[in-house]
Amino acid sequence: MKTAWWNEAVVYQIYPRSFMDSNGDGIGDLNGITSKLDYLKELGIDVIWLSPVYQSPNDDNGYDISDYQAIMEEFGTMEDFDRMLAGIHERGMKLVMDLVVNHTSDEHPWFVESRASMDNPYRDYYIWREGTDGKEPNNWGSCFSGSAWQYDAATDMYYLHLFSRRQPDLNWENEKVRDELFSMMDWWCRKGIDGFRMDVISLISKPLPDGSGRFLDGRMQPGDLYGDPGCANGPRVHEYLQEMNRRVLSRYDLMTVGECAGVTTEEAKRYASLDGTELNMVFQFEHVELGDGELGKWTDRRVDLKEFKQIMSKWQTELSGKAWNSLYLSNHDQPRSVSRFGNDSPKYQAVSAKMLATCLHMMQGTPYIYQGEELGMTNCEFPSFEEIRDIESLNAVKELTEAGKTTPEEMLRFIRLRGRDNARTPMQWDNSPQAGFTKGEPWIMVNPNYTRINAAQELADLDSVFHYYKKLIALRRQETVIVHGAYQLLEPESESLFVYTRTYGEEKLLVICNFTEHEEEYQLPEEFEESSILIGNYPRKNIGGRICLKPYEALALKRNGL
Ligand code: GLC
Ligand code: CA
């Protein structure tokens, strides 16, 4: 198999607003990132994925862009950006930018023009429709609650916004839109960036209106106020991505990953096919949507291990040899992985964070580490709605409580478990006030557990989560089997253990992870009775026969040479 650099890479995601503040205004910025590049180098990652840093009114923290070729003032200047990029490259790392092209901000000049009049040359850059009987054109719902349509009095029509009403959807049907976007991408490539993470890219092709000029109606679940637009994997999405690939991506040495809500393994084989005509890999959502309930993500249900194993294994085996996986348990839209899939009590926080990391990093694909995950950072007990900043959470509280589907108390509990702000509290650098993130007042509260969980303390402790991640990353570089080995699930019926093998030629790994706080017995397969420990999260010298796994214990064993 031909190996590309991104097959072997480990990616680290930075959410700039919460990473490091250099000037005391309480908001993370580019100079803050530059000041921490040595920390990332020490961790050993290869690639930084930077969440949006473009000019934005911040209705959705930078995912609403008003100028694709300017830096958000709060984050710094283009000179700061260039210095950061040079610093990344000097250290042998690469930079992948977030590309948000399903929608823009309503303050983007294209939209300001578009809404001005029916005959404006930019009118067709967005998706405008007439109302039906004085109401929205159809029942599509926005991912951030309410209708996906916003009435605009200036021209007496509605525009589509799958996210907030300040994030109007671009009309990809319009060739001029594609031309503008592709030349903007080309501009960034010429600047020397190394790839793109493509925001909600599976949504860019909307199902066309039917013969009557009306959009297809959304699928309603019982009790829904609005339906699901069913925009994922739309009719022309692959055509658009192939065009993007021909016109931009294939002309540079890039890494591309598409955020693909609603993607199946079948679809992923098209988006991320090894022939390289579209993207390198996708972010799938099946494992992070497990256990969602009647109110979608707003639930206190825990993920069932058997289902989790089944989904992770399906992606491992079905993509094998056909497409490339991305591996993630957390990002800026998800709660902290240790709280969700592990155990964030002081007793088990570190050990279960290491277990989860082992489970994920020993799989096939490109691993993504979300800032603070390498420290085992946890969800945050937000005291009240006052401390919540995320538009998705705030809109959901309003919609769901007004509809009588939940109470404010219950919603606050759900937000502490599933809200996006859990991932957005400031990076915990040390135990000084505000966790060393800022000298000022942070834009969102610092998790009070920073005195116990922080980078300074973990750098000094060789047994920390940080050093464990460092070791995992280094192992991937030493052991080809981690990158290329074929995956096989063992013990599918176990409710407590996640066990799998990786095989590459004569080399074979066995990964055993205890997902419970109990001790668990496990009989090693015979071929592993003579094996060495590649990595583990408890002190253990040798191994053989029947073993007793400690709470949240993880082990990766390598079969001794044949
Ligand atoms: C993606 C981003 C998320 C954002 C949304 C709209 O899902 O990851 O943060 O709110 O797209 O751009
Ligand atoms: Ca700042």
Coordinates of C-alpha atoms and ligand atoms in Angstrom, one line a residue:
M1 CA 0.0 0.0 0.0
K2 CA 1.3 3.5 -0.9
T3 CA 1.6 5.5 2.2
A4 CA 0.9 9.2 2.4
W5 CA 2.2 11.4 5.2
W6 CA -1.3 11.8 6.6
N7 CA -1.7 8.0 7.0
E8 CA 1.0 8.1 9.6
A9 CA 0.2 11.4 11.2
V10 CA -1.4 12.3 14.5
V11 CA -3.5 15.4 14.5
Y12 CA -4.1 17.9 17.3
Q13 CA -7.1 20.2 17.2
I14 CA -6.8 23.7 18.5
Y15 CA -10.0 25.7 19.4
P16 CA -8.2 29.1 19.3
R17 CA -10.7 31.0 21.5
S18 CA -9.9 28.7 24.4
F19 CA -6.2 27.7 23.8
M20 CA -4.0 30.5 25.0
D21 CA -4.5 34.2 25.5
S22 CA -1.4 36.3 24.9
N23 CA -2.7 39.8 25.6
G24 CA -5.0 39.5 28.6
D25 CA -8.4 40.2 26.9
G26 CA -9.6 36.8 28.0
I27 CA -9.8 35.4 24.4
G28 CA -7.3 32.9 23.1
D29 CA -5.3 34.2 20.0
L30 CA -2.7 33.3 17.4
N31 CA 0.2 34.7 19.4
G32 CA -0.9 32.5 22.2
I33 CA -0.8 29.5 19.9
T34 CA 2.7 30.4 18.7
S35 CA 3.9 30.6 22.3
K36 CA 2.7 27.0 22.8
L37 CA 4.2 25.3 19.7
D38 CA 7.1 23.8 21.7
Y39 CA 4.5 22.2 24.0
L40 CA 2.9 20.5 21.0
K41 CA 6.3 19.5 19.6
E42 CA 7.1 17.9 22.9
L43 CA 3.8 16.0 22.8
G44 CA 5.0 14.8 19.3
I45 CA 2.0 15.5 17.1
D46 CA 2.5 16.0 13.4
V47 CA -0.4 18.2 12.3
I48 CA -2.4 21.0 13.9
W49 CA -6.0 21.4 12.8
L50 CA -7.0 25.0 13.7
S51 CA -10.7 25.7 14.2
P52 CA -11.7 28.9 12.3
V53 CA -9.6 32.1 12.8
Y54 CA -11.2 34.1 10.0
Q55 CA -13.1 37.4 10.4
S56 CA -16.4 36.6 12.0
P57 CA -19.1 38.3 14.2
N58 CA -18.9 35.2 16.3
D59 CA -22.5 34.1 16.4
D60 CA -21.1 30.6 16.3
N61 CA -17.5 31.2 17.4
G62 CA -16.0 31.7 14.0
Y63 CA -18.0 29.1 12.2
D64 CA -19.9 32.2 10.7
I65 CA -17.3 33.8 8.5
S66 CA -17.6 37.3 7.1
D67 CA -14.3 37.4 5.3
Y68 CA -12.4 34.2 4.3
Q69 CA -9.2 36.0 3.7
A70 CA -8.8 38.1 6.9
I71 CA -8.0 37.1 10.4
M72 CA -10.6 37.8 13.2
E73 CA -9.4 40.9 15.0
E74 CA -9.6 39.3 18.4
F75 CA -7.2 36.5 17.3
G76 CA -4.6 38.9 15.8
T77 CA -3.4 39.9 12.3
M78 CA -2.3 38.2 9.1
E79 CA 1.3 38.8 10.2
D80 CA 0.6 36.9 13.4
F81 CA -0.8 34.1 11.3
D82 CA 2.3 34.0 9.0
R83 CA 4.5 33.9 12.1
M84 CA 2.5 31.1 13.6
L85 CA 2.6 29.1 10.3
A86 CA 6.4 29.6 10.0
G87 CA 6.8 28.5 13.6
I88 CA 4.8 25.3 12.9
H89 CA 6.8 24.5 9.8
E90 CA 10.1 25.2 11.5
R91 CA 9.2 22.6 14.0
G92 CA 8.4 20.0 11.3
M93 CA 4.7 20.2 11.9
K94 CA 1.9 21.0 9.5
L95 CA -1.2 23.1 9.6
V96 CA -4.7 22.2 8.5
M97 CA -7.3 25.0 8.3
D98 CA -11.0 24.8 9.0
L99 CA -12.9 25.4 5.8
V100 CA -16.5 26.5 6.4
V101 CA -18.2 26.7 3.0
N102 CA -21.7 25.3 3.6
H103 CA -22.6 28.8 4.8
T104 CA -21.2 32.2 5.6
S105 CA -22.0 34.9 8.2
D106 CA -24.9 37.1 7.4
E107 CA -22.3 39.9 7.6
H108 CA -20.4 38.5 4.6
P109 CA -20.5 41.1 1.8
W110 CA -22.0 38.4 -0.5
F111 CA -25.0 38.1 1.8
V112 CA -25.3 41.8 2.4
E113 CA -25.6 42.2 -1.4
S114 CA -27.7 39.1 -1.8
R115 CA -30.5 40.2 0.5
A116 CA -30.5 43.8 -0.9
S117 CA -32.7 43.1 -3.9
M118 CA -34.0 40.4 -6.2
D119 CA -31.9 41.4 -9.1
N120 CA -28.6 41.8 -7.2
P121 CA -25.8 39.9 -8.9
Y122 CA -25.2 38.1 -5.6
R123 CA -28.9 37.1 -5.1
D124 CA -28.2 33.6 -6.3
Y125 CA -25.2 33.1 -4.0
Y126 CA -27.7 32.0 -1.3
I127 CA -30.9 29.9 -1.2
W128 CA -34.0 32.0 -1.4
R129 CA -37.6 30.8 -1.6
E130 CA -41.1 32.2 -1.5
G131 CA -43.2 31.5 1.6
T132 CA -46.1 29.0 1.5
D133 CA -49.4 30.4 2.8
G134 CA -47.6 33.1 4.7
K135 CA -45.3 30.6 6.4
E136 CA -41.9 29.1 5.8
P137 CA -41.3 27.4 2.4
N138 CA -41.3 24.0 4.1
N139 CA -40.8 22.3 7.5
W140 CA -37.0 21.9 7.5
G141 CA -35.5 22.5 10.9
S142 CA -32.2 24.2 11.8
C143 CA -29.5 22.2 13.7
F144 CA -29.6 25.1 16.2
S145 CA -33.4 24.8 16.8
G146 CA -36.4 26.4 15.1
S147 CA -37.0 26.6 11.4
A148 CA -34.2 26.5 8.9
W149 CA -35.8 29.4 7.0
Q150 CA -35.6 33.1 7.9
Y151 CA -38.0 35.6 6.5
D152 CA -36.4 38.7 5.1
A153 CA -38.7 41.7 4.7
A154 CA -36.5 43.5 2.2
T155 CA -37.5 41.2 -0.7
D156 CA -40.4 39.4 1.1
M157 CA -38.7 36.0 0.8
Y158 CA -37.1 33.4 3.0
Y159 CA -33.4 32.3 3.0
L160 CA -32.2 28.9 4.1
H161 CA -29.9 28.5 7.2
L162 CA -29.2 24.9 8.4
F163 CA -27.5 26.5 11.4
S164 CA -28.2 29.8 13.1
R165 CA -30.1 32.5 11.2
R166 CA -26.9 34.4 11.0
Q167 CA -25.3 31.5 9.0
P168 CA -27.1 31.6 5.6
D169 CA -26.4 28.6 3.4
L170 CA -24.4 29.2 0.2
N171 CA -25.9 28.0 -3.0
W172 CA -23.4 25.5 -4.4
E173 CA -25.6 25.0 -7.5
N174 CA -24.3 28.4 -8.6
E175 CA -21.1 28.0 -10.5
K176 CA -19.9 31.5 -9.5
V177 CA -20.1 30.5 -5.8
R178 CA -17.9 27.4 -6.5
D179 CA -15.4 29.6 -8.5
E180 CA -15.1 32.1 -5.6
L181 CA -14.7 29.4 -3.0
F182 CA -12.1 27.4 -5.0
S183 CA -10.0 30.5 -5.7
M184 CA -10.2 31.4 -1.9
M185 CA -8.9 27.9 -1.1
D186 CA -6.2 28.2 -3.7
W187 CA -5.1 31.5 -2.0
W188 CA -4.6 29.7 1.3
C189 CA -2.8 26.8 -0.4
R190 CA -0.4 29.3 -2.0
K191 CA 0.2 30.7 1.5
G192 CA 1.6 27.3 2.3
I193 CA -1.0 25.6 4.5
D194 CA -1.1 21.8 4.5
G195 CA -4.8 20.9 4.3
F196 CA -8.4 21.5 5.1
R197 CA -10.9 20.2 7.6
M198 CA -14.2 20.7 5.8
D199 CA -17.0 21.8 8.0
V200 CA -20.4 20.0 7.4
I201 CA -19.2 19.3 3.9
S202 CA -21.8 16.4 3.5
L203 CA -24.5 19.1 3.6
I204 CA -23.5 21.3 0.7
S205 CA -25.8 19.8 -1.9
K206 CA -29.4 20.3 -1.0
P207 CA -32.0 17.9 -2.4
L208 CA -33.5 19.9 -5.3
P209 CA -37.0 21.3 -5.2
D210 CA -39.5 19.0 -6.8
G211 CA -41.3 19.8 -10.1
S212 CA -43.5 22.4 -8.4
G213 CA -40.4 24.4 -7.4
R214 CA -40.9 23.4 -3.8
F215 CA -38.3 21.7 -1.6
L216 CA -39.0 18.2 -0.4
D217 CA -40.6 18.3 3.0
G218 CA -38.5 17.3 6.0
R219 CA -38.9 14.0 7.8
M220 CA -40.7 14.6 11.1
Q221 CA -40.3 12.5 14.2
P222 CA -43.4 12.3 16.4
G223 CA -43.5 15.5 18.5
D224 CA -41.0 17.4 16.3
L225 CA -41.6 21.1 15.7
Y226 CA -39.6 20.9 12.5
G227 CA -38.3 18.2 10.3
D228 CA -34.9 17.0 9.3
P229 CA -33.8 18.6 6.0
G230 CA -32.3 15.3 5.0
C231 CA -29.5 17.3 3.4
A232 CA -26.7 14.9 4.1
N233 CA -25.0 13.3 1.1
G234 CA -27.2 15.3 -1.3
P235 CA -27.4 14.6 -5.0
R236 CA -24.4 16.6 -6.2
V237 CA -22.1 16.4 -3.3
H238 CA -19.6 14.0 -4.9
E239 CA -19.6 16.0 -8.1
Y240 CA -18.8 19.2 -6.2
L241 CA -16.0 17.5 -4.2
Q242 CA -14.5 16.0 -7.4
E243 CA -14.5 19.4 -9.0
M244 CA -12.9 20.9 -5.9
N245 CA -10.3 18.1 -6.0
R246 CA -9.5 18.7 -9.7
R247 CA -9.4 22.4 -9.4
V248 CA -7.6 22.9 -6.1
L249 CA -6.8 19.9 -3.8
S250 CA -4.9 17.8 -6.4
R251 CA -2.6 20.6 -7.2
Y252 CA -1.0 20.6 -3.7
D253 CA 0.3 18.1 -1.2
L254 CA -2.6 18.4 1.3
M255 CA -4.4 16.4 4.0
T256 CA -8.2 16.7 3.7
V257 CA -10.9 15.6 6.1
G258 CA -14.6 16.1 5.6
E259 CA -16.9 16.5 8.6
C260 CA -19.7 14.3 7.3
A261 CA -22.8 14.3 9.4
G262 CA -25.1 11.5 8.3
V263 CA -22.3 9.6 6.5
T264 CA -22.6 5.8 6.3
T265 CA -19.6 3.5 5.6
E266 CA -20.9 3.1 2.0
E267 CA -20.9 6.9 1.5
A268 CA -17.5 7.2 3.2
K269 CA -16.0 4.9 0.6
R270 CA -16.9 7.5 -1.9
Y271 CA -15.9 10.6 0.0
A272 CA -12.6 9.1 1.1
S273 CA -11.9 6.6 -1.6
L274 CA -8.2 5.6 -1.9
D275 CA -8.2 6.7 -5.5
G276 CA -7.9 10.2 -4.2
T277 CA -10.6 11.8 -6.3
E278 CA -12.4 13.5 -3.4
L279 CA -11.1 13.7 0.2
N280 CA -8.5 11.8 2.3
M281 CA -10.9 10.9 5.1
V282 CA -14.2 11.8 6.8
F283 CA -15.4 12.3 10.4
Q284 CA -18.3 10.0 10.9
F285 CA -20.8 10.5 13.6
E286 CA -22.2 7.1 14.4
H287 CA -20.2 6.5 17.5
V288 CA -20.8 9.9 19.0
E289 CA -24.6 9.8 18.4
L290 CA -25.0 6.4 20.1
G291 CA -27.5 6.6 22.9
D292 CA -29.2 9.8 21.6
G293 CA -32.8 9.9 22.7
E294 CA -36.1 11.6 22.1
L295 CA -34.5 15.0 22.6
G296 CA -31.6 14.1 20.3
K297 CA -28.3 14.6 22.1
W298 CA -30.0 16.0 25.2
T299 CA -30.0 12.9 27.4
D300 CA -28.2 11.4 30.3
R301 CA -28.0 8.0 28.7
R302 CA -24.5 6.4 28.7
V303 CA -23.1 4.8 25.6
D304 CA -23.5 1.0 25.6
L305 CA -20.1 -0.7 25.2
K306 CA -21.4 -3.5 22.9
E307 CA -22.9 -1.0 20.5
F308 CA -19.8 1.2 20.7
K309 CA -17.6 -1.8 19.8
Q310 CA -19.9 -2.8 17.0
I311 CA -19.8 0.6 15.4
M312 CA -16.1 1.2 15.8
S313 CA -15.4 -2.2 14.4
K314 CA -17.7 -1.7 11.4
W315 CA -15.8 1.4 10.4
Q316 CA -12.5 -0.4 10.9
T317 CA -13.4 -3.4 8.8
E318 CA -15.6 -1.9 6.1
L319 CA -13.2 0.9 5.2
S320 CA -10.2 -1.4 5.2
G321 CA -8.3 -1.3 1.9
K322 CA -11.0 1.0 0.4
A323 CA -10.9 4.3 2.3
W324 CA -9.1 5.8 5.3
N325 CA -10.5 6.3 8.8
S326 CA -10.2 9.2 11.1
L327 CA -10.2 8.3 14.8
Y328 CA -11.7 10.6 17.3
L329 CA -13.6 10.6 20.6
S330 CA -13.8 14.3 21.1
N331 CA -13.7 17.7 19.5
H332 CA -15.1 21.2 20.0
D333 CA -18.7 20.0 19.4
Q334 CA -18.6 17.0 21.7
P335 CA -18.4 16.6 25.5
R336 CA -15.0 15.6 27.0
S337 CA -14.3 12.0 26.1
V338 CA -13.2 10.9 29.6
S339 CA -16.5 12.1 31.0
R340 CA -18.5 10.5 28.3
F341 CA -16.9 7.2 27.6
G342 CA -14.6 6.9 30.7
N343 CA -14.9 8.0 34.3
D344 CA -14.0 11.5 35.4
S345 CA -14.1 11.0 39.2
P346 CA -10.7 11.9 40.7
K347 CA -10.0 8.2 41.3
Y348 CA -10.4 7.0 37.7
Q349 CA -10.0 10.2 35.6
A350 CA -6.4 9.6 34.6
V351 CA -6.5 5.9 34.2
S352 CA -9.7 5.9 32.2
A353 CA -8.4 8.7 30.0
K354 CA -5.3 6.6 29.2
M355 CA -7.5 3.5 28.6
L356 CA -9.6 5.4 26.0
A357 CA -6.5 6.8 24.3
T358 CA -5.1 3.3 24.0
C359 CA -8.4 1.9 22.6
L360 CA -8.5 4.6 19.9
H361 CA -4.8 5.1 19.0
M362 CA -4.2 1.4 18.4
M363 CA -6.9 1.4 15.7
Q364 CA -6.4 2.0 12.0
G365 CA -6.8 5.5 10.8
T366 CA -5.5 9.0 11.6
P367 CA -6.0 9.8 15.3
Y368 CA -7.2 13.3 16.3
I369 CA -6.5 14.7 19.8
Y370 CA -8.7 17.5 20.9
Q371 CA -6.9 20.2 23.0
G372 CA -6.8 19.2 26.7
E373 CA -7.7 15.6 25.9
E374 CA -4.0 14.8 26.3
L375 CA -4.3 16.1 29.9
G376 CA -7.5 14.1 30.5
M377 CA -9.6 17.3 30.8
T378 CA -13.2 16.7 31.9
N379 CA -16.7 18.1 31.5
C380 CA -17.5 21.2 33.5
E381 CA -20.2 21.5 36.2
F382 CA -21.5 24.8 34.9
P383 CA -23.3 26.3 37.9
S384 CA -26.1 27.9 35.9
F385 CA -27.2 29.1 32.4
E386 CA -25.2 32.3 33.0
E387 CA -22.0 30.5 32.3
I388 CA -23.2 28.9 29.1
R389 CA -22.0 30.5 25.9
D390 CA -22.9 28.0 23.1
I391 CA -25.7 29.1 20.8
E392 CA -26.7 25.5 20.2
S393 CA -27.3 24.9 23.9
L394 CA -28.9 28.2 24.6
N395 CA -31.3 27.8 21.6
A396 CA -32.2 24.3 22.7
V397 CA -33.0 25.4 26.3
K398 CA -35.4 27.9 24.9
E399 CA -37.1 25.7 22.3
L400 CA -37.4 22.6 24.4
T401 CA -38.5 24.2 27.7
E402 CA -41.0 26.4 25.9
A403 CA -42.4 23.4 24.2
G404 CA -42.7 21.7 27.6
K405 CA -40.4 18.8 26.5
T406 CA -38.1 19.3 29.4
T407 CA -37.5 21.5 32.4
P408 CA -34.7 24.1 32.9
E409 CA -33.2 22.0 35.7
E410 CA -33.1 18.9 33.5
M411 CA -31.7 20.9 30.6
L412 CA -28.8 22.2 32.7
R413 CA -28.0 18.6 33.7
F414 CA -28.0 17.5 30.1
I415 CA -25.8 20.5 29.1
R416 CA -23.2 19.5 31.7
L417 CA -23.2 16.0 30.1
R418 CA -23.5 16.8 26.4
G419 CA -23.2 20.6 25.8
R420 CA -20.4 21.8 23.5
D421 CA -19.1 24.3 26.1
N422 CA -17.7 21.3 28.0
A423 CA -15.0 21.2 25.4
R424 CA -14.6 24.9 25.2
T425 CA -13.5 25.8 28.7
P426 CA -10.0 27.2 28.7
M427 CA -7.0 25.0 28.3
Q428 CA -5.6 24.2 31.7
W429 CA -1.9 25.2 31.5
D430 CA -1.0 25.4 35.2
N431 CA -2.4 26.0 38.6
S432 CA -2.1 29.8 38.6
P433 CA -5.4 31.9 38.5
Q434 CA -7.5 31.1 35.3
A435 CA -5.3 28.1 34.8
G436 CA -2.6 30.2 33.2
F437 CA -4.9 30.7 30.1
T438 CA -5.2 34.4 30.5
K439 CA -4.2 37.3 32.8
G440 CA -7.7 38.8 32.3
E441 CA -11.2 37.6 32.6
P442 CA -11.8 34.5 30.4
W443 CA -14.6 34.6 27.9
I444 CA -16.0 31.4 29.4
M445 CA -15.4 29.9 32.8
V446 CA -12.3 27.9 33.7
N447 CA -13.1 24.4 34.9
P448 CA -12.4 24.5 38.7
N449 CA -10.5 21.2 38.5
Y450 CA -7.5 23.0 36.9
T451 CA -5.6 22.9 40.2
R452 CA -5.5 19.1 39.9
I453 CA -5.5 18.7 36.1
N454 CA -3.1 21.0 34.2
A455 CA -0.2 20.8 31.8
A456 CA 2.6 22.0 34.1
Q457 CA 1.9 19.3 36.6
E458 CA 1.5 16.6 34.0
L459 CA 4.7 17.6 32.1
A460 CA 6.6 17.1 35.4
D461 CA 5.0 13.7 36.1
L462 CA 6.2 10.9 33.9
D463 CA 3.1 8.8 34.9
S464 CA 0.6 11.5 33.6
V465 CA -2.0 11.3 30.9
F466 CA 0.2 13.7 28.9
H467 CA 3.2 11.4 29.0
Y468 CA 1.0 8.4 28.1
Y469 CA -0.2 10.2 25.0
K470 CA 3.3 11.1 24.1
K471 CA 4.2 7.4 24.3
L472 CA 1.2 6.4 22.2
I473 CA 2.2 8.9 19.5
A474 CA 5.8 7.7 19.4
L475 CA 4.6 4.1 19.2
R476 CA 2.7 4.8 16.0
R477 CA 5.9 5.9 14.5
Q478 CA 7.8 2.8 15.5
E479 CA 5.3 0.1 14.7
T480 CA 4.0 -0.3 11.2
V481 CA 1.4 -2.6 12.4
I482 CA -0.4 0.2 14.2
V483 CA -0.7 2.2 10.9
H484 CA -1.4 -0.7 8.5
G485 CA -2.4 -3.8 10.4
A486 CA -5.8 -5.4 9.7
Y487 CA -8.3 -5.1 12.5
Q488 CA -10.3 -7.9 14.1
L489 CA -12.7 -7.6 17.0
L490 CA -12.5 -10.3 19.7
E491 CA -15.1 -10.9 22.4
P492 CA -17.9 -9.0 20.7
E493 CA -20.4 -10.1 23.4
S494 CA -18.4 -8.9 26.4
E495 CA -20.1 -6.0 28.2
S496 CA -17.0 -4.8 29.9
L497 CA -14.0 -5.5 27.6
F498 CA -13.1 -4.0 24.3
V499 CA -10.6 -6.5 22.7
Y500 CA -9.1 -6.5 19.2
T501 CA -6.1 -7.5 17.2
R502 CA -4.1 -5.8 14.5
T503 CA -2.2 -8.0 12.0
Y504 CA 0.4 -7.0 9.5
G505 CA 2.4 -9.8 7.9
E506 CA 4.0 -11.6 10.8
E507 CA 3.3 -8.9 13.3
K508 CA 0.4 -9.0 15.5
L509 CA -1.0 -6.8 18.3
L510 CA -3.6 -7.5 20.9
V511 CA -5.4 -4.6 22.5
I512 CA -7.4 -5.2 25.7
C513 CA -9.4 -2.4 27.3
N514 CA -11.5 -2.7 30.5
F515 CA -14.3 -0.1 30.2
T516 CA -15.5 -0.7 33.8
E517 CA -14.5 0.2 37.3
H518 CA -14.4 -3.5 38.2
E519 CA -11.6 -6.0 37.9
E520 CA -12.2 -8.3 34.9
E521 CA -10.7 -11.6 34.1
Y522 CA -9.5 -12.4 30.6
Q523 CA -7.9 -15.5 29.1
L524 CA -5.3 -14.5 26.6
P525 CA -5.4 -16.2 23.2
E526 CA -2.7 -18.8 23.1
E527 CA -0.6 -17.0 20.5
F528 CA -0.3 -14.1 23.0
E529 CA 0.8 -16.0 26.0
E530 CA 4.4 -15.2 24.9
S531 CA 4.1 -11.5 24.3
S532 CA 5.6 -8.2 25.3
I533 CA 3.8 -5.2 26.6
L534 CA 3.9 -2.3 24.2
I535 CA 2.0 0.0 26.4
G536 CA -0.3 -0.2 29.4
N537 CA -1.8 2.1 32.0
Y538 CA -0.9 0.1 35.2
P539 CA 2.5 -1.1 36.3
R540 CA 2.8 -4.7 35.1
K541 CA 5.9 -6.7 34.3
N542 CA 5.0 -9.8 32.5
I543 CA 2.0 -11.3 31.1
G544 CA 0.6 -14.8 30.4
G545 CA -2.4 -17.1 30.6
R546 CA -5.3 -15.7 32.5
I547 CA -5.0 -12.2 33.5
C548 CA -7.0 -10.0 35.9
L549 CA -7.5 -6.5 34.5
K550 CA -7.7 -3.7 36.9
P551 CA -10.4 -1.0 36.7
Y552 CA -10.1 0.8 33.3
E553 CA -6.9 -1.1 32.6
A554 CA -5.6 -1.0 29.0
L555 CA -2.9 -3.2 27.5
A556 CA -1.4 -3.4 24.1
L557 CA 0.6 -6.6 23.6
K558 CA 2.9 -7.6 20.8
R559 CA 3.2 -11.2 20.0
N560 CA 6.8 -12.3 20.4
G561 CA 8.7 -13.0 17.1
L562 CA 7.9 -16.2 15.2
Ligands
GLC1 C1 -19.8 22.1 12.4 C2 -18.8 22.7 13.4 C3 -19.7 23.3 14.5 C4 -20.5 24.4 13.9 C5 -21.3 23.9 12.7 C6 -21.8 25.0 11.8 O1 -20.5 21.0 12.9 O2 -18.0 21.7 13.9 O3 -18.9 23.8 15.5 O4 -21.3 25.0 14.8 O5 -20.5 23.1 11.8 O6 -20.7 25.6 11.2
CA2 CA -6.3 37.6 23.4

